[in-house]
Short mmCIF file of C-alpha atoms in Angstrom, two decimals:
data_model
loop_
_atom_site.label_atom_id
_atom_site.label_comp_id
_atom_site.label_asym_id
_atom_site.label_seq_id
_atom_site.Cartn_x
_atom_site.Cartn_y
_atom_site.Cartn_z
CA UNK A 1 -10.90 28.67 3.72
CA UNK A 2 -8.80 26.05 1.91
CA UNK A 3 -9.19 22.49 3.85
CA UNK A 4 -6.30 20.31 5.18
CA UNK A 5 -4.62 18.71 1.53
CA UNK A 6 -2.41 15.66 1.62
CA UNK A 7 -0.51 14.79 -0.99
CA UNK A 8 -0.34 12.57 -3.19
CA UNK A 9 -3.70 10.70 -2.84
CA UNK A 10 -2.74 7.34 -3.80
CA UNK A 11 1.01 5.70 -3.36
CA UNK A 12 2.34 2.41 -4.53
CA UNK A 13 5.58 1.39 -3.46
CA UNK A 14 7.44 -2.03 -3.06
CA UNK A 15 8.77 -3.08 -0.09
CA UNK A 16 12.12 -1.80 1.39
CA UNK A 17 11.85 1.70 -0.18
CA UNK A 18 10.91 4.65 1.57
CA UNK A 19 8.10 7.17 1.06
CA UNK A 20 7.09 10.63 2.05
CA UNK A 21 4.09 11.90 2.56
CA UNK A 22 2.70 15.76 2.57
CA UNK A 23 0.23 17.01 4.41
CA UNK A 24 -1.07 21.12 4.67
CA UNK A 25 -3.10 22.21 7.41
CA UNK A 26 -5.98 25.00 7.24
CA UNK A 27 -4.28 28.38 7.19
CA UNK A 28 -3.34 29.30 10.78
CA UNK A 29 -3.56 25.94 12.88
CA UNK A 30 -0.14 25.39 14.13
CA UNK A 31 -0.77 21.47 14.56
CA UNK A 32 -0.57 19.00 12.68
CA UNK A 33 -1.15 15.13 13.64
CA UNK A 34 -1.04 12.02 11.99
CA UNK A 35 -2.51 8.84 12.05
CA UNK A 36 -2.63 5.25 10.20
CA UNK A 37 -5.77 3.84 9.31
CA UNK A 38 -5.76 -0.29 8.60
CA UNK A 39 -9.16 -2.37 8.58
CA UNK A 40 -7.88 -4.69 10.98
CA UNK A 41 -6.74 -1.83 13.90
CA UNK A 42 -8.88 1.13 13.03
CA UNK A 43 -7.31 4.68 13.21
CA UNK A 44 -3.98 4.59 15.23
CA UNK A 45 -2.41 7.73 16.43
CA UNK A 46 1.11 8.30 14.45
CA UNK A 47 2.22 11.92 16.08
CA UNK A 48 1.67 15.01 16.54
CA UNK A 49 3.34 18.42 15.72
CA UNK A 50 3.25 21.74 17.06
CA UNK A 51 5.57 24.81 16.20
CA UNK A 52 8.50 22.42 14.49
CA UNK A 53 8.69 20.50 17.62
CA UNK A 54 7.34 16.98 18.07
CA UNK A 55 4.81 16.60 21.23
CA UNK A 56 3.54 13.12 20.99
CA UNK A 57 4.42 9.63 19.30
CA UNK A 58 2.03 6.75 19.52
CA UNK A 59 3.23 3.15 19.27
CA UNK A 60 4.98 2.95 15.83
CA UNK A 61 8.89 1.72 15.38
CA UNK A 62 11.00 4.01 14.38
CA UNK A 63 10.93 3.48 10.21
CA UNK A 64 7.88 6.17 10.79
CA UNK A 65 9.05 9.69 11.52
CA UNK A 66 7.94 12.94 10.45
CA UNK A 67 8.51 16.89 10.83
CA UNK A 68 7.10 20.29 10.42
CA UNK A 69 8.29 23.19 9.04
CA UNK A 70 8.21 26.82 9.78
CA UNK A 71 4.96 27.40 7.39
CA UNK A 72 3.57 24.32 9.91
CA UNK A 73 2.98 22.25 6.30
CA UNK A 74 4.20 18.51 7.75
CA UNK A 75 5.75 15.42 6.05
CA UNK A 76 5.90 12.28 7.35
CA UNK A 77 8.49 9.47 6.09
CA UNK A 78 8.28 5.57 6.42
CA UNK A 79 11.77 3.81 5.59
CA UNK A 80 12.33 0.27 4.86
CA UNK A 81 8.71 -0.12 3.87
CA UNK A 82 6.97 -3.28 5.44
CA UNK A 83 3.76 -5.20 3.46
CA UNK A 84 2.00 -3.99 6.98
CA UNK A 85 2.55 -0.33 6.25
CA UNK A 86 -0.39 -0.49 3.49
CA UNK A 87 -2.95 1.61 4.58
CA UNK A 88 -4.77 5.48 4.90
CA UNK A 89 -2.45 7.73 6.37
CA UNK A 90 -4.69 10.80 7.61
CA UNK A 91 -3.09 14.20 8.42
CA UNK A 92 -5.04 16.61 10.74
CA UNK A 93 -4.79 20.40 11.87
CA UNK A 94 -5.33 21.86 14.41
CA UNK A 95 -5.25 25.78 15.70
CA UNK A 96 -3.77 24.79 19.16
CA UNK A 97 -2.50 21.53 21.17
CA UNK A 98 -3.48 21.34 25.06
CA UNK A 99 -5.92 23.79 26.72
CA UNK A 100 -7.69 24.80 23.86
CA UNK A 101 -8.52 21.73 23.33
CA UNK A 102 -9.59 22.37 19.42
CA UNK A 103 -11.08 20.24 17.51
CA UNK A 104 -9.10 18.09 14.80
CA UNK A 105 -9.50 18.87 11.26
CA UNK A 106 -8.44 15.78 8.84
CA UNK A 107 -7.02 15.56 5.14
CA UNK A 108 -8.61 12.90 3.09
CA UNK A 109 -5.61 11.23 3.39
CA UNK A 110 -2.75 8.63 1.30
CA UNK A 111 -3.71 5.64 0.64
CA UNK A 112 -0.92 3.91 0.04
CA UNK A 113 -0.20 0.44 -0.80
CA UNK A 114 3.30 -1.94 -0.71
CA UNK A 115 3.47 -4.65 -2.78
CA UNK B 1 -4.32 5.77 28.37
CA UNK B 2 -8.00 6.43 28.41
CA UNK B 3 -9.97 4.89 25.97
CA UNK B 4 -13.23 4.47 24.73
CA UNK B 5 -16.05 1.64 23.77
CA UNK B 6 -18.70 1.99 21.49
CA UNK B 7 -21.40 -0.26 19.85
CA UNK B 8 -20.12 -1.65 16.57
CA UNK B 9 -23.41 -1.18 14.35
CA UNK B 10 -26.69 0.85 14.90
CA UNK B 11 -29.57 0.98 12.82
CA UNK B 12 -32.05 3.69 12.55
CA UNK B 13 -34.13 5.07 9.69
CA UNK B 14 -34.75 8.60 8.39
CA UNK B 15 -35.66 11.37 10.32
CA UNK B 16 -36.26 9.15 13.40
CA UNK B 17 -33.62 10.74 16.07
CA UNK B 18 -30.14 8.73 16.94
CA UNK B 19 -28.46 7.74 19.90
CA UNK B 20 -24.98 6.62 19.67
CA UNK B 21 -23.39 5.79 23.32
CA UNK B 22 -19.78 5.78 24.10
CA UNK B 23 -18.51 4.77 27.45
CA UNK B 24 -14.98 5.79 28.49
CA UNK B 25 -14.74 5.17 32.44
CA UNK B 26 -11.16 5.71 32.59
CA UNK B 27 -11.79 9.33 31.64
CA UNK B 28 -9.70 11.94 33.10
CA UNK B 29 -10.33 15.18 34.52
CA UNK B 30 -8.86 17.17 31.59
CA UNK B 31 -10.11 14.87 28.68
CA UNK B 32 -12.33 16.51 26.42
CA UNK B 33 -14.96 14.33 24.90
CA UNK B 34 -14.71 14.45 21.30
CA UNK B 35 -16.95 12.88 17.93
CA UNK B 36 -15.99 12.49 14.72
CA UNK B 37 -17.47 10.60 11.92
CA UNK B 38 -15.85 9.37 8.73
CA UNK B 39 -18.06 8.58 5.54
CA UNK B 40 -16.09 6.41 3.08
CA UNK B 41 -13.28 6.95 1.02
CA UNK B 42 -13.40 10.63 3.42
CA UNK B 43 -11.28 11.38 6.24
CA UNK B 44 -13.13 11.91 9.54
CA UNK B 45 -14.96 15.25 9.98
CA UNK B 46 -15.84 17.12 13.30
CA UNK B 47 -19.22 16.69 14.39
CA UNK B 48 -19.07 18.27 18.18
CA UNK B 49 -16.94 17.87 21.61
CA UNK B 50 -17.34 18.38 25.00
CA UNK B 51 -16.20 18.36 28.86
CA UNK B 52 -18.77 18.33 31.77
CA UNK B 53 -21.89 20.12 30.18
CA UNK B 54 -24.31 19.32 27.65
CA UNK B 55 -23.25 20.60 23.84
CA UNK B 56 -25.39 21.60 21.21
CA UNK B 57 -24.86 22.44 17.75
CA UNK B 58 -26.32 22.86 13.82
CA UNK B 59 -24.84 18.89 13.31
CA UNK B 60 -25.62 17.15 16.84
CA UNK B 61 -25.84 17.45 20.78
CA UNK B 62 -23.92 15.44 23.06
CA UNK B 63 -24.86 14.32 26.29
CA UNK B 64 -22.24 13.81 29.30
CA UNK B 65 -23.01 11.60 32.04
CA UNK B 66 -22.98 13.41 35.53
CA UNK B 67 -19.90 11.21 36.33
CA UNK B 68 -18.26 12.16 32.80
CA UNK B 69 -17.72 7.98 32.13
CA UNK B 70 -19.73 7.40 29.40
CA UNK B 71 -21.54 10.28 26.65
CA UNK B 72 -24.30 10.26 23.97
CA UNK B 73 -23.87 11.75 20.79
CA UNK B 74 -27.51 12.48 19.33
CA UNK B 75 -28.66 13.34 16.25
CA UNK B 76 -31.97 14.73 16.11
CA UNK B 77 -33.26 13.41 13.17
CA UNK B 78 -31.10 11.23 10.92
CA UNK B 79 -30.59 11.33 7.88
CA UNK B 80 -28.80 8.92 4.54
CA UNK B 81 -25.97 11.81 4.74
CA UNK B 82 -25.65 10.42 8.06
CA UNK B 83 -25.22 7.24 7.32
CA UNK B 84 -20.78 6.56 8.21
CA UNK B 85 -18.74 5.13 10.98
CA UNK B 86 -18.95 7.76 14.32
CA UNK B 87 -15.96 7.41 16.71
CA UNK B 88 -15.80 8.61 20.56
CA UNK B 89 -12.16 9.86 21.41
CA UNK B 90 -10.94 11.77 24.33
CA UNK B 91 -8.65 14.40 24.04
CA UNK B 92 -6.31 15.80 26.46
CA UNK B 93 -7.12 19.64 27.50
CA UNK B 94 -4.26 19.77 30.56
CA UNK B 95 -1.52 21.20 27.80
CA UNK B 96 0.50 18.65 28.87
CA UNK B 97 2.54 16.41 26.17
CA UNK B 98 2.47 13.19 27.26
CA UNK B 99 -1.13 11.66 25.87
CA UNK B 100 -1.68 9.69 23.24
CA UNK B 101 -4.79 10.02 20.99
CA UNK B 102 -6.73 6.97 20.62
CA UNK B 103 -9.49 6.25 18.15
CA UNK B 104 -11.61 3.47 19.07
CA UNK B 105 -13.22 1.26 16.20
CA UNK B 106 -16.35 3.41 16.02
CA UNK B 107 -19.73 2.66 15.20
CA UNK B 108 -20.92 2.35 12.13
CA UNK B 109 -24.50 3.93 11.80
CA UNK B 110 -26.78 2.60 8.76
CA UNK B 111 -30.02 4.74 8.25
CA UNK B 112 -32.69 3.09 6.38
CA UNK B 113 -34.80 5.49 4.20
#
């Protein structure tokens, strides 16, 4: 079974521009999730999407946004790109959100860097 | 939300077994206990969860406190491939929609050959 693929694997962009990122979970998990990773804060939680719909938003403005689409692939967008947005961005899948509790499966994630 | 602490560095060497502690008093009843660890330039990868009872599987086992507030991850006999940064999160089981996933900054595990 394929694992979760992000694409692309490396980003540079200048400030002020946008970028979007891709991100495909394993075959069947309907979630996806997202999360920055930054040496100075560690892994932050981004979102998280189940069945097109948008169940939970950490602490991010709102420059970061994402969706999913019917085939539950995801892309998540950062506008107006800040020097502060450098970092990993990690997608992971999931078969269920809630009571099944299942465990998170992650991407290997965009790095991507504004100069 | 409930969070999690964890030692910032261990040190163990090869094929001696691992404990790697992670208190999270604020725990909820519906939190699941989860670990991950990341090796670099990798994203994290599932190593085992948990919610009252003791786990065991091929990677690890975790123990769970009797009052759920702090857990163990062990690994029975540690390896280099085990050497990366282990992180503690708790993960909401209640279905509901409101939580918020948070990573603490992990510990990162050296193991000496």
């Amino acid at each position: 079974k394929a694992g979760v693929t992000q694409t692309p694997r490396y980003l540079i962009k200048t400030r002020g521009q946008q970028v979007t990122l891709s991100c495909s979970p394993i075959s069947g998990h309907r979630s996806v999730s997202w999360y920055q990773q930054t040496p100075g804060q560690g892994l932050q939680f981004l979102f998280e999407y189940f069945s097109e719909t948008q169940r939970n938003k950490g602490n991010f403005p709102g420059r970061f946004s994402g969706r999913q689409f019917s085939n539950s692939r995801s892309e998540m967008n950062v506008s107006t790109l800040e020097l502060g947005d450098s970092a990993l961005y990690l997608c992971a899948s999931s078969l269920w959100t809630g009571r099944d509790n299942s465990p998170l499966h992650f991407g290997n994630g965009t790095r991507l860097t504004v100069t | 939300d409930a969070k999690t602490t964890q030692p910032n560095s261990m040190e163990s060497n090869e094929e001696e077994p691992v404990h790697l502690p992670c208190n999270h008093s604020t725990i909820s009843g519906t939190d699941y206990i989860h670990w991950y660890r990341q090796l670099p330039s990798q994203g994290p990868e599932y190593v085992i969860h948990g919610l009252t009872s003791n786990v065991n599987n091929r990677m690890a086992s975790l123990a769970i406190a009797e009052d759920r507030k702090s857990s163990t991850l062990i690994l029975h006999r540690a390896t280099l491939r085990d050497a990366a940064v282990y992180y503690c999160i708790l993960r909401d089981g209640s279905g509901g929609s409101n939580y918020k996933l948070t990573f603490g900054k992990g510990t990162l595990l050296t193991v000496n050959p």
